[in-house]
Coordinates of C-alpha atoms in Angstrom, one line a residue:
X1 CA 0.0 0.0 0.0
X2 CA 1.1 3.5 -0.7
X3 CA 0.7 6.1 2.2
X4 CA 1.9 9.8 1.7
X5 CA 4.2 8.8 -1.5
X6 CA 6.1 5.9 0.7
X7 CA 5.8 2.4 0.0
X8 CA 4.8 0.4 2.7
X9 CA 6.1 -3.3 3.4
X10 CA 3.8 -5.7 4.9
X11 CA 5.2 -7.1 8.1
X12 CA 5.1 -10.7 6.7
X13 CA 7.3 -9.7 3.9
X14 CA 9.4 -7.9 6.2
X15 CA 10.0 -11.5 8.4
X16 CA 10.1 -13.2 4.9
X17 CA 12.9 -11.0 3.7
X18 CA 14.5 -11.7 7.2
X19 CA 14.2 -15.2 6.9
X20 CA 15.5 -15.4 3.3
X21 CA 18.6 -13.4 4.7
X22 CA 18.9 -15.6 7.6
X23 CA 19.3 -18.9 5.0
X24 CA 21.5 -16.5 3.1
X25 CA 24.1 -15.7 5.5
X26 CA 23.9 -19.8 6.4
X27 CA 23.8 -21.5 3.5
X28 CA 24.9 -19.2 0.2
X29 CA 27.2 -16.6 1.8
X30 CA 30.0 -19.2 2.5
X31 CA 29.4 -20.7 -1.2
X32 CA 29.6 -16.8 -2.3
X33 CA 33.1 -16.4 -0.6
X34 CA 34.6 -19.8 -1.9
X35 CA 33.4 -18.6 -5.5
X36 CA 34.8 -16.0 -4.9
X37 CA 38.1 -17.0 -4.3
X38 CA 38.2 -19.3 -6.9
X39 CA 37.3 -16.8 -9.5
X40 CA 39.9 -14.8 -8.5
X41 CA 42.8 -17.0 -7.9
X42 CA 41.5 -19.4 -10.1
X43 CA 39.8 -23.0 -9.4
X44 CA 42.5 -25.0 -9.5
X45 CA 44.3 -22.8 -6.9
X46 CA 41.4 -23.6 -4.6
X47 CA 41.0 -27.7 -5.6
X48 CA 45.1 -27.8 -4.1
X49 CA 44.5 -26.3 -1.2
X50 CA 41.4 -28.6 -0.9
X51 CA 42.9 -31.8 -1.5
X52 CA 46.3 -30.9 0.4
X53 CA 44.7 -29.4 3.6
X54 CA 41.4 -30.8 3.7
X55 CA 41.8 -34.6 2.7
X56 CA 45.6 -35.6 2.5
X57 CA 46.3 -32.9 6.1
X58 CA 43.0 -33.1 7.6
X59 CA 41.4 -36.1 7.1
X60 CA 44.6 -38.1 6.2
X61 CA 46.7 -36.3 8.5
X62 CA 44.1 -37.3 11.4
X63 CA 43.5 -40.7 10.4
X64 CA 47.3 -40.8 10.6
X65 CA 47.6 -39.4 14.2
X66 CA 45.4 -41.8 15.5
X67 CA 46.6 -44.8 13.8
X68 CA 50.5 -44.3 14.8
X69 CA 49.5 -43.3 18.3
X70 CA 47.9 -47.1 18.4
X71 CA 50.4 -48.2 16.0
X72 CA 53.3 -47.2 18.8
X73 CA 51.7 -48.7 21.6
X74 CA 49.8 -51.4 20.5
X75 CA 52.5 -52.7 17.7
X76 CA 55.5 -51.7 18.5
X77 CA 54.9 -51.3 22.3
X78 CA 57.2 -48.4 22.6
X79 CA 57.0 -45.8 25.9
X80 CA 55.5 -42.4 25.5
X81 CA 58.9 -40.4 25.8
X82 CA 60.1 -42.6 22.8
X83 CA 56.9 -42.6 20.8
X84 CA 57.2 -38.4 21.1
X85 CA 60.9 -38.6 20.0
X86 CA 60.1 -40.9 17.0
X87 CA 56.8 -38.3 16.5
X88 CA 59.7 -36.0 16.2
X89 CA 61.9 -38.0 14.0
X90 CA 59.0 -38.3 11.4
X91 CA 58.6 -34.6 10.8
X92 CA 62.3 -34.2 9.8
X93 CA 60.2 -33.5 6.0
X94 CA 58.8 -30.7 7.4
X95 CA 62.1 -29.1 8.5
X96 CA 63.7 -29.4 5.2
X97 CA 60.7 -27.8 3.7
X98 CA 63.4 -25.0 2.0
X99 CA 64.7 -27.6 -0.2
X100 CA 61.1 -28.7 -1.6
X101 CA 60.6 -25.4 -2.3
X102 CA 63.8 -24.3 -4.0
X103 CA 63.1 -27.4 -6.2
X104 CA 59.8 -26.1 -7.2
X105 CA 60.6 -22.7 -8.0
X106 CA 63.8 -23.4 -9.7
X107 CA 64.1 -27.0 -11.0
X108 CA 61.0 -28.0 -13.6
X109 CA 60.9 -31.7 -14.9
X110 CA 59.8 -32.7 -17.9
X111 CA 59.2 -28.4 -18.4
X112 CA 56.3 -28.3 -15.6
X113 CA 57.2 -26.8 -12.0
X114 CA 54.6 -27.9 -10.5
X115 CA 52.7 -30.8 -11.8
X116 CA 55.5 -33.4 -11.4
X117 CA 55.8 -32.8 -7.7
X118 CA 52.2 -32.7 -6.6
X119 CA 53.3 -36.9 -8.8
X120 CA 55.9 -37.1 -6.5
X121 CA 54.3 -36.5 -3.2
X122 CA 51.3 -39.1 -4.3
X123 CA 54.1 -41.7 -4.7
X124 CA 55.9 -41.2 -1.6
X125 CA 52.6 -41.3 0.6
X126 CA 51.4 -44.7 -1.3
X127 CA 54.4 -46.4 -1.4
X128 CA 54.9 -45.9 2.3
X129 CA 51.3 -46.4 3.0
X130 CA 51.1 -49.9 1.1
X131 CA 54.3 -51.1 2.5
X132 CA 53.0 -50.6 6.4
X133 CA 49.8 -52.1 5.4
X134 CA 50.7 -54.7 4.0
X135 CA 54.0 -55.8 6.2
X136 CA 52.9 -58.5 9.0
X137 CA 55.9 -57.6 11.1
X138 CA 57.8 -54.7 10.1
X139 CA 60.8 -53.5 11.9
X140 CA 60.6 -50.5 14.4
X141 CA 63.5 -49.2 12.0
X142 CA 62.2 -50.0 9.0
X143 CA 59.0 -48.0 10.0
X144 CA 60.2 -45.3 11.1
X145 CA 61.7 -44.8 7.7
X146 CA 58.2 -45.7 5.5
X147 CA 56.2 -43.5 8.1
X148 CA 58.6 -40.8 7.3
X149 CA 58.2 -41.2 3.4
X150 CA 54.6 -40.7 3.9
X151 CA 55.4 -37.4 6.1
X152 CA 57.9 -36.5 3.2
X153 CA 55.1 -36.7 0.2
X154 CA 52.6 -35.0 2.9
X155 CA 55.4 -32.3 3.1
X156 CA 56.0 -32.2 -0.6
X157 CA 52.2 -31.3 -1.7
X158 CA 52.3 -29.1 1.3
X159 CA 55.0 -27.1 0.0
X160 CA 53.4 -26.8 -3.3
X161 CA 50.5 -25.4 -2.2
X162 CA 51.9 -23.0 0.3
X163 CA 53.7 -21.5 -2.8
X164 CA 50.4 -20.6 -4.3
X165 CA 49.1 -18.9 -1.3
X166 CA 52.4 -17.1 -1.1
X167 CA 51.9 -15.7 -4.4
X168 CA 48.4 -14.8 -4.2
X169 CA 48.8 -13.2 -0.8
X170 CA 51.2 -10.6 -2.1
X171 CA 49.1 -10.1 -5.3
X172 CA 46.0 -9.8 -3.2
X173 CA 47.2 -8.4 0.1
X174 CA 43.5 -8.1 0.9
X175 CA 42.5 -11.6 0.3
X176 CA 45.5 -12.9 2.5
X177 CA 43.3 -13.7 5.9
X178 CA 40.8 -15.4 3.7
X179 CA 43.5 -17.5 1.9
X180 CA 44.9 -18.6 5.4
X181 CA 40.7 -19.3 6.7
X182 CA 40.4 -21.5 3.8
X183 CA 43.5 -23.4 4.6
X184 CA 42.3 -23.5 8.1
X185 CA 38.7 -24.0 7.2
X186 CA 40.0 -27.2 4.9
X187 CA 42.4 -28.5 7.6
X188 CA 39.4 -28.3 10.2
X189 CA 36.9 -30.0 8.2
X190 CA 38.8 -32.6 6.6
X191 CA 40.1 -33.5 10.2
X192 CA 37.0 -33.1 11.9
X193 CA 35.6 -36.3 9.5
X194 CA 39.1 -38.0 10.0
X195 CA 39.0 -37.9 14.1
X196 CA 35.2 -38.9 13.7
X197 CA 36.0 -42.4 12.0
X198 CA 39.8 -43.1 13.3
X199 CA 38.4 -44.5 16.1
X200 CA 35.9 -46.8 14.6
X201 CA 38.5 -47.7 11.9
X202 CA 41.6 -48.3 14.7
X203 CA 39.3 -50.9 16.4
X204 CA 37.4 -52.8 13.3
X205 CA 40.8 -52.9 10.9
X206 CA 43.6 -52.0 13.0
X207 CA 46.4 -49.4 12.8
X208 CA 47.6 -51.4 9.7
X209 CA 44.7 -51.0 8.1
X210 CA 44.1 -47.7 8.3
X211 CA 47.5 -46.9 7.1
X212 CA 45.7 -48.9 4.2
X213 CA 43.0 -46.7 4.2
X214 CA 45.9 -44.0 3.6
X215 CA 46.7 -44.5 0.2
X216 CA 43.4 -42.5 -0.5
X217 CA 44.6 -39.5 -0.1
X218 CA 48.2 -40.2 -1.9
X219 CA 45.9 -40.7 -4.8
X220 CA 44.1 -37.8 -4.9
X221 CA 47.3 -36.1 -4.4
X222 CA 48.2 -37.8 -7.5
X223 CA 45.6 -36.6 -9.3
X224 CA 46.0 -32.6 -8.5
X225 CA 49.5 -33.4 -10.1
X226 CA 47.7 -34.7 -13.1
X227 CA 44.8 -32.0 -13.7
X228 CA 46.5 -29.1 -12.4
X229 CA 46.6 -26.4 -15.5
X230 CA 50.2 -25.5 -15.8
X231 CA 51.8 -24.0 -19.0
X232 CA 54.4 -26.6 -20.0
X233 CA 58.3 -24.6 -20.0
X234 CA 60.5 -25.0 -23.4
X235 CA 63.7 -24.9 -24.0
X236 CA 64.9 -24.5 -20.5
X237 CA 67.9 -23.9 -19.4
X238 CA 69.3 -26.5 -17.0
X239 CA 72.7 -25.4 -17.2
X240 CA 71.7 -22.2 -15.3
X241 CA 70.1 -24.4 -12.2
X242 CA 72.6 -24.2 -10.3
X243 CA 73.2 -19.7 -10.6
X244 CA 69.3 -20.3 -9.6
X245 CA 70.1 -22.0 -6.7
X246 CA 72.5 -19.3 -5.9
X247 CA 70.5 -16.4 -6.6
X248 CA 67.7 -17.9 -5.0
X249 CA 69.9 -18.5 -1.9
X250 CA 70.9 -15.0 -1.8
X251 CA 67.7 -13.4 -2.1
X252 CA 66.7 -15.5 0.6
X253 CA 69.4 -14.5 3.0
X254 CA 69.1 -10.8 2.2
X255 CA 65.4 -11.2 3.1
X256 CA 66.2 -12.7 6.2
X257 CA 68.5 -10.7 6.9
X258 CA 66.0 -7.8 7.8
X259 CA 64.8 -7.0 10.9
X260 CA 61.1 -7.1 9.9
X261 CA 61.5 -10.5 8.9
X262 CA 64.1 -12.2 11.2
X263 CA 62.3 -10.8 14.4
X264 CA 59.3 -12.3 13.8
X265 CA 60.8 -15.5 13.0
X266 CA 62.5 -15.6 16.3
X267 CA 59.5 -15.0 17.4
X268 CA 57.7 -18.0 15.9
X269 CA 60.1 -20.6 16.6
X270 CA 60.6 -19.6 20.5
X271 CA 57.0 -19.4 21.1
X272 CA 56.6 -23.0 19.3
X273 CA 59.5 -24.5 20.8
X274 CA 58.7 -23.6 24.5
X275 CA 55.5 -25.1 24.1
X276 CA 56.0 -28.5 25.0
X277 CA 54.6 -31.3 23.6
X278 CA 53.8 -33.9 26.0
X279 CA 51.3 -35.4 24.1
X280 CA 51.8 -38.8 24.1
X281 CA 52.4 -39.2 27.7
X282 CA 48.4 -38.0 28.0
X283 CA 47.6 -40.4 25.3
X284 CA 49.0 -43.3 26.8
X285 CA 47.3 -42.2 30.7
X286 CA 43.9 -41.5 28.8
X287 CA 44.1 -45.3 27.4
X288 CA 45.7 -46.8 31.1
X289 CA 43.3 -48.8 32.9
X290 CA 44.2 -48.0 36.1
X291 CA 45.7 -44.6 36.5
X292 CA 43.7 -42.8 33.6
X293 CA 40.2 -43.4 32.3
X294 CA 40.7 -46.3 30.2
X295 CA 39.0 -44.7 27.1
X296 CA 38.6 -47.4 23.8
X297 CA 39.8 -46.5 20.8
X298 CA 36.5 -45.4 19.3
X299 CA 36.4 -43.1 22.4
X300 CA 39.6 -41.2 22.0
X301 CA 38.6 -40.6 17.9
X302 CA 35.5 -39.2 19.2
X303 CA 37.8 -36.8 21.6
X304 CA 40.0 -35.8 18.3
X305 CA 37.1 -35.1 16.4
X306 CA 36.0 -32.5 19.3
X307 CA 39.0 -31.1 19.1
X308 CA 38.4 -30.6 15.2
X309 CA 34.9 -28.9 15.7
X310 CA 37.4 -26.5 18.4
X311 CA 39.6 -25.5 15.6
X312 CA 37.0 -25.3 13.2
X313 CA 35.3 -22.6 15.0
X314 CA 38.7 -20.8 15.7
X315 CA 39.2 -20.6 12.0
X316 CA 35.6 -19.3 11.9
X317 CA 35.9 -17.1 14.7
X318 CA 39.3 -15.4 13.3
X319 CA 37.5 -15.4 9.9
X320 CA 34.9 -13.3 11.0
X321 CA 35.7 -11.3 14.1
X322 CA 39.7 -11.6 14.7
X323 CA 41.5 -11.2 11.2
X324 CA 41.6 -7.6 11.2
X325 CA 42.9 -7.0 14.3
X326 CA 47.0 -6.0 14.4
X327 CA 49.1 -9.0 15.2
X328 CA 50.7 -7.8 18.5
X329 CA 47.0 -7.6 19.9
X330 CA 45.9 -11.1 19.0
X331 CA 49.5 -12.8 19.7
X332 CA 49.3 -11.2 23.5
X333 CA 45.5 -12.5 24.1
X334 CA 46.1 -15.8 22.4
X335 CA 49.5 -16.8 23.9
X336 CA 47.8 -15.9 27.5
X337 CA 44.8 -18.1 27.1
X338 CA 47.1 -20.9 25.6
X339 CA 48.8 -20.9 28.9
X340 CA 46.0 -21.1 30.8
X341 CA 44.1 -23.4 28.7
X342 CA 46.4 -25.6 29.8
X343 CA 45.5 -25.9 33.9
X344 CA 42.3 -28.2 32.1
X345 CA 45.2 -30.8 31.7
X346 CA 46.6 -30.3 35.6
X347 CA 42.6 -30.7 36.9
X348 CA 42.0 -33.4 34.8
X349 CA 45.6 -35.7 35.8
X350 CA 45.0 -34.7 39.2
X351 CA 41.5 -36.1 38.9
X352 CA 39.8 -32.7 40.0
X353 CA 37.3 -32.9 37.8
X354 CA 36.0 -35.6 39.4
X355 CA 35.7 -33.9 42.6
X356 CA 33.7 -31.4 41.5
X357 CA 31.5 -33.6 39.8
X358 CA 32.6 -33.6 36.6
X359 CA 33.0 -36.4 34.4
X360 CA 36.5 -37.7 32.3
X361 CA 34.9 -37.9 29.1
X362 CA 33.2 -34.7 29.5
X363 CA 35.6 -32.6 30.8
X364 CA 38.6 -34.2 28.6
X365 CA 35.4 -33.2 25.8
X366 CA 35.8 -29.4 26.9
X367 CA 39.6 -29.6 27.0
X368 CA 40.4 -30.9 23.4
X369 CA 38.0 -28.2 22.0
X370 CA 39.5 -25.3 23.9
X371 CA 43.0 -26.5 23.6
X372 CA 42.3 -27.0 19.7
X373 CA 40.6 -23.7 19.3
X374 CA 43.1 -21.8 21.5
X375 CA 46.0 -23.0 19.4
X376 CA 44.4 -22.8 15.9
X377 CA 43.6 -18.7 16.4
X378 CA 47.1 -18.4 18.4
X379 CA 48.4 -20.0 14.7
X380 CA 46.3 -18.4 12.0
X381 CA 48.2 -14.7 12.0
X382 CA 51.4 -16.4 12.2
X383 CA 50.6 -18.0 9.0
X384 CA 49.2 -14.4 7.5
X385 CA 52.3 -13.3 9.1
X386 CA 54.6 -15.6 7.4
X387 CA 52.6 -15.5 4.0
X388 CA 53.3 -11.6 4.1
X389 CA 57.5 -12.1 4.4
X390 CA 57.9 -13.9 1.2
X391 CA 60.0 -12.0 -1.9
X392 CA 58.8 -12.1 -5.4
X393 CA 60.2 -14.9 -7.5
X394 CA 61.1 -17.5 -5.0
X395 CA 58.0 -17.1 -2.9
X396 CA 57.3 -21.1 -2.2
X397 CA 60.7 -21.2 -1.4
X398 CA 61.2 -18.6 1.1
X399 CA 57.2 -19.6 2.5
X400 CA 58.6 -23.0 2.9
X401 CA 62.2 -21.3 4.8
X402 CA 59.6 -19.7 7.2
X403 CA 57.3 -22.8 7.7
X404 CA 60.2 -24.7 8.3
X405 CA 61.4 -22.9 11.0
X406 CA 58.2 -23.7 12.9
X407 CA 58.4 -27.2 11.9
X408 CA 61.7 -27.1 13.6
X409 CA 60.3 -25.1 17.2
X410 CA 57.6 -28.0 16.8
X411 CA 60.4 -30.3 16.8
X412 CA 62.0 -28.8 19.4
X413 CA 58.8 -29.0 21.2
X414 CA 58.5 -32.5 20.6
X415 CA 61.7 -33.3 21.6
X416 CA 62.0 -31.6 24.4
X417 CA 58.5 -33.2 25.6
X418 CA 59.8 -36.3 25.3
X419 CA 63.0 -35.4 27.5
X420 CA 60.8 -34.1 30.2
X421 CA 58.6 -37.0 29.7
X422 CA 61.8 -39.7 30.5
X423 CA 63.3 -37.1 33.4
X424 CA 60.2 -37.4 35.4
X425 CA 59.5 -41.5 34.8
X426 CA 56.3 -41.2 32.6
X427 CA 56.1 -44.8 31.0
X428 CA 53.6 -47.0 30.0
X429 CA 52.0 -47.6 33.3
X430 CA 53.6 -44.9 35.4
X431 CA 51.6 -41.8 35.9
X432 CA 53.3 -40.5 39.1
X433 CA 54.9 -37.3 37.6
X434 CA 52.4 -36.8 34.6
X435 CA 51.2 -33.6 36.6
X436 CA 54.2 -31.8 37.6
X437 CA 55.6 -32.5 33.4
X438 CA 52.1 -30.3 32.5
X439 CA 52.5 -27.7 35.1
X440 CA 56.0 -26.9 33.3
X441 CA 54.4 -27.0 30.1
X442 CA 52.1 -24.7 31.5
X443 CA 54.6 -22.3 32.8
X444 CA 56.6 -22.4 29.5
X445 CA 53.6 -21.5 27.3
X446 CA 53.2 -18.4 28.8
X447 CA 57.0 -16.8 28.8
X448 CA 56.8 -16.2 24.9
X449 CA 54.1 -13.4 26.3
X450 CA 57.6 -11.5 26.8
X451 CA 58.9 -11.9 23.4
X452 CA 55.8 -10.1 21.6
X453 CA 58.2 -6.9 20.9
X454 CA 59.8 -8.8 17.9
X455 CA 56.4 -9.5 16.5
X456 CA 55.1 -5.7 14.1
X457 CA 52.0 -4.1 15.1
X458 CA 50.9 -3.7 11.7
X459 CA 47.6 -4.7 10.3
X460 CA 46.9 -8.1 8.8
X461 CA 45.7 -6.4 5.5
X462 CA 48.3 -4.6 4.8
X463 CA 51.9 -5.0 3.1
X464 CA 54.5 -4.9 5.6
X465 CA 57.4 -3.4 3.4
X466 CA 57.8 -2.3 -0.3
X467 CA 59.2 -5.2 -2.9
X468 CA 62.2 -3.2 -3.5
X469 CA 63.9 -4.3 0.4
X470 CA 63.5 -7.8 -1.2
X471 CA 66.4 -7.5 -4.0
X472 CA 63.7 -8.5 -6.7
X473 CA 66.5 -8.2 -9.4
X474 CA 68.4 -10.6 -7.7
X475 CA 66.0 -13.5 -8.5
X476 CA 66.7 -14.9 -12.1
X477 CA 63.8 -13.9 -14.4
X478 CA 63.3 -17.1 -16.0
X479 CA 61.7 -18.5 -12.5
X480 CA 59.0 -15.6 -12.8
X481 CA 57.4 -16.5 -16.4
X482 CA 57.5 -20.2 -15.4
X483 CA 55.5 -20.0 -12.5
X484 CA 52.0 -22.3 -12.7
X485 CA 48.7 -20.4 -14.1
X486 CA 46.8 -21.6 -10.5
X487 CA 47.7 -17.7 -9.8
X488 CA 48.9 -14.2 -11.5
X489 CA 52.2 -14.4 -12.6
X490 CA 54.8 -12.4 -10.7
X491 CA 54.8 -9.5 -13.1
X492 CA 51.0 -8.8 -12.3
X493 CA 51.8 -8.9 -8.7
X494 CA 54.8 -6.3 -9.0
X495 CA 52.2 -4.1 -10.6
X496 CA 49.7 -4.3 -7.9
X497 CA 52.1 -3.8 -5.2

């Protein structure tokens, strides 16, 4: 009806309207935002980081976790302070991440930079998978080895991807917190699914047989290599590989070399490598009859996969409320709760929880989700942080440089766990110490709070310096027009910037 020139809108189209933009923001908003990103750093871009976070990481990586923990103690029948050393031992891929990503950027095959690595990773993963499935009585040795090819292929795609995301975070500065939220958003879900089945799949078929489940995801990492679009490099010049390596080893060291980037490196390997992981001595008191709660296998999946939905809705939560805030700001909030997340651990050893009432699986419920959701917004701006360091023309490269310096705080971490783990007599069925071995953790997470100065104040959506502190000119031309068409090429990105 019309009233004094005005249009007036019945109240049921009003709630209608509402409604519609209710199922909206739901249901075709998110679907909006991944279109989105794929028309603009085109689909294939997005199918990577798909298959590489979500399925082979997430729901592989998951399926993984849960299957070696069992694997360790059920197979082998190692104690907790080894099985976090060998944990360790099986990242040493991810610590040699540089090297993947020099190969990449530098070293096609066959004239593709790309393609035939996304091959190679597939291979690794099933080769290793197959052989540990398959293998009645396999060597502790000998398995440490295969379960560290299948890190090394994880590590491999992992690297190839992160290249792409370097690249499109400096050509679309903007876009950078979405780029890392669909990472994260992948990596949630797939493992969300993964930590929802391991369980189920540990106790019907074994730790063997999911490792056999495994070869899954090698395949479809197989198959990115084969239906990525890449424009296929002639005539190159192999004799210049190795004044690549060089120039890509210099730019690389000049970049590092600045304070804006070697600060907050520091930063990110301290605050990782004082965090220690002491993971497997609560896996092995969660599954202890006597001392812990004796949870099945089926049970402790299910605890993972609350963990999942904990990350998932810190990727959400950063996504939406926490991306644009400066990095200083969220690294002081998130690197306090961290440290007090962790007294859950202390009530729950100490059986406190019980006390007041509270039961193991529920409370352990709570704790996994806040732990996971804690830790995944304390990790989210490191990664925009890191994306935003990397120079033009050897961006997987120096990405990889920066991720593996976390890999190597997580190994510290790892390591050092397991050190505390065998100082204070944490084995397979004694618990006496577990406590005091979390309240150090506990104390540890929060001293990185006095490290924030090397981490900038700047905003997340902005550049933090100018391409010309990179040495552009000292990274060989020839790597720039044969970089893969799953992003702009390097000279659209120098234009932008």
């Amino acid at each position: 009806m019309m009233k004094e020139g005005i249009l007036e809108v019945p109240d049921e189209a009003v709630a209608e309207d509402e409604s519609k933009g209710g199922l909206y923001d739901c249901v075709w908003a998110p679907m909006c935002w991944f279109k989105m990103l794929a028309d603009e750093m085109h689909w294939s871009f997005v199918y990577g980081v798909v298959v590489v976070y979500g399925i082979s990481q997430g729901l592989g990586g998951s399926l993984a976790r849960v299957g070696t923990e069992y694997y360790m103690k059920d197979v082998q029948k190692v104690q907790p302070s080894v099985a976090q050393i060998y944990g360790g031992i099986t990242s040493i891929p991810w610590m040699v991440k540089p090297l993947w990503g020099l190969l990449t950027d530098v070293l096609p095959i066959l004239g593709y930079h790309r393609r035939p690595y996304f091959v190679l990773a597939g291979m690794l993963s099933l080769i290793s998978m197959l052989f540990l499935s398959l293998h009645k009585k396999l060597h502790l040795a000998f398995a440490l080895l295969l379960l560290t090819g299948g890190s090394a292929g994880a590590a491999v795609a992992d690297v190839t991807v992160d290249a792409c995301v370097a690249q499109n975070s400096i050509s679309h500065p903007s876009l950078a917190p979405d780029m890392q939220s669909l990472c994260a958003l992948s990596s949630s879900i797939g493992g969300l699914l993964g930590f929802s089945i391991s369980g189920i799949f540990v106790h019907h078929i074994g730790p063997k047989g999911v490792f056999g489940l495994l070869t899954v995801p090698a395949g479809l990492l197989l198959s990115v290599g084969i239906m990525l679009k890449e424009p296929r490099t002639t005539n190159f010049a192999y004799g210049k590989v190795n004044q690549k390596f060089l120039n890509a080893g210099k730019t690389m060291w000049t970049t590092l070399k600045l304070p804006d980037v070697w600060r907050p490196c520091l930063y990110m390997y301290l605050s990782l490598a004082l965090s220690l992981n002491i993971h497997e001595g609560m896996f092995y008191w969660y599954t202890d009859s006597k001392s812990g709660p004796s949870f099945s296998q089926e049970t402790v999946g299910f605890i993972f996969s609350v963990g999942s939905v904990g990350s998932l809705l810190g990727a959400l939560l950063y996504q939406n409320v926490l991306k644009e805030h400066p990095f200083w700001d969220l690294l002081f909030w998130t690197q306090l709760l961290f440290g007090l997340s962790g007294m859950l651990d202390l009530m729950l050893v100490l059986r406190l929880n019980l006390k007041l009432g509270i039961p193991d699986y529920f409370f352990i419920v709570i704790d996994e989700s806040v732990s996971q959701m804690i830790g995944r917004l304390k990790w989210m701006p490191l990664l925009v942080l890191s994306s935003k360091l990397c120079p033009s023309g050897i961006e997987g490269t120096f990405f990889a440089l920066l991720m593996s310096i976390d890999n190597v705080g997580l190994f510290s971490s790892s390591s050092g766990g397991g050190f505390l783990l065998h100082l204070l007599n944490v084995t397979r069925t004694r618990f006496d110490n577990l406590w005091l071995a979390i309240l150090i953790r506990n104390i540890l997470r929060v001293t990185p709070l006095g490290l924030l100065f090397l981490v900038p104040r700047s905003d997340p959506s902005s550049s933090i310096f100018q391409s010309e502190m990179f040495g552009a000119k000292e990274v060989d031309e020839a790597s720039e027009s044969d970089n893969v068409e799953l992003v702009s090429l390097v000279n659209s990105m120098d234009a932008g910037r």
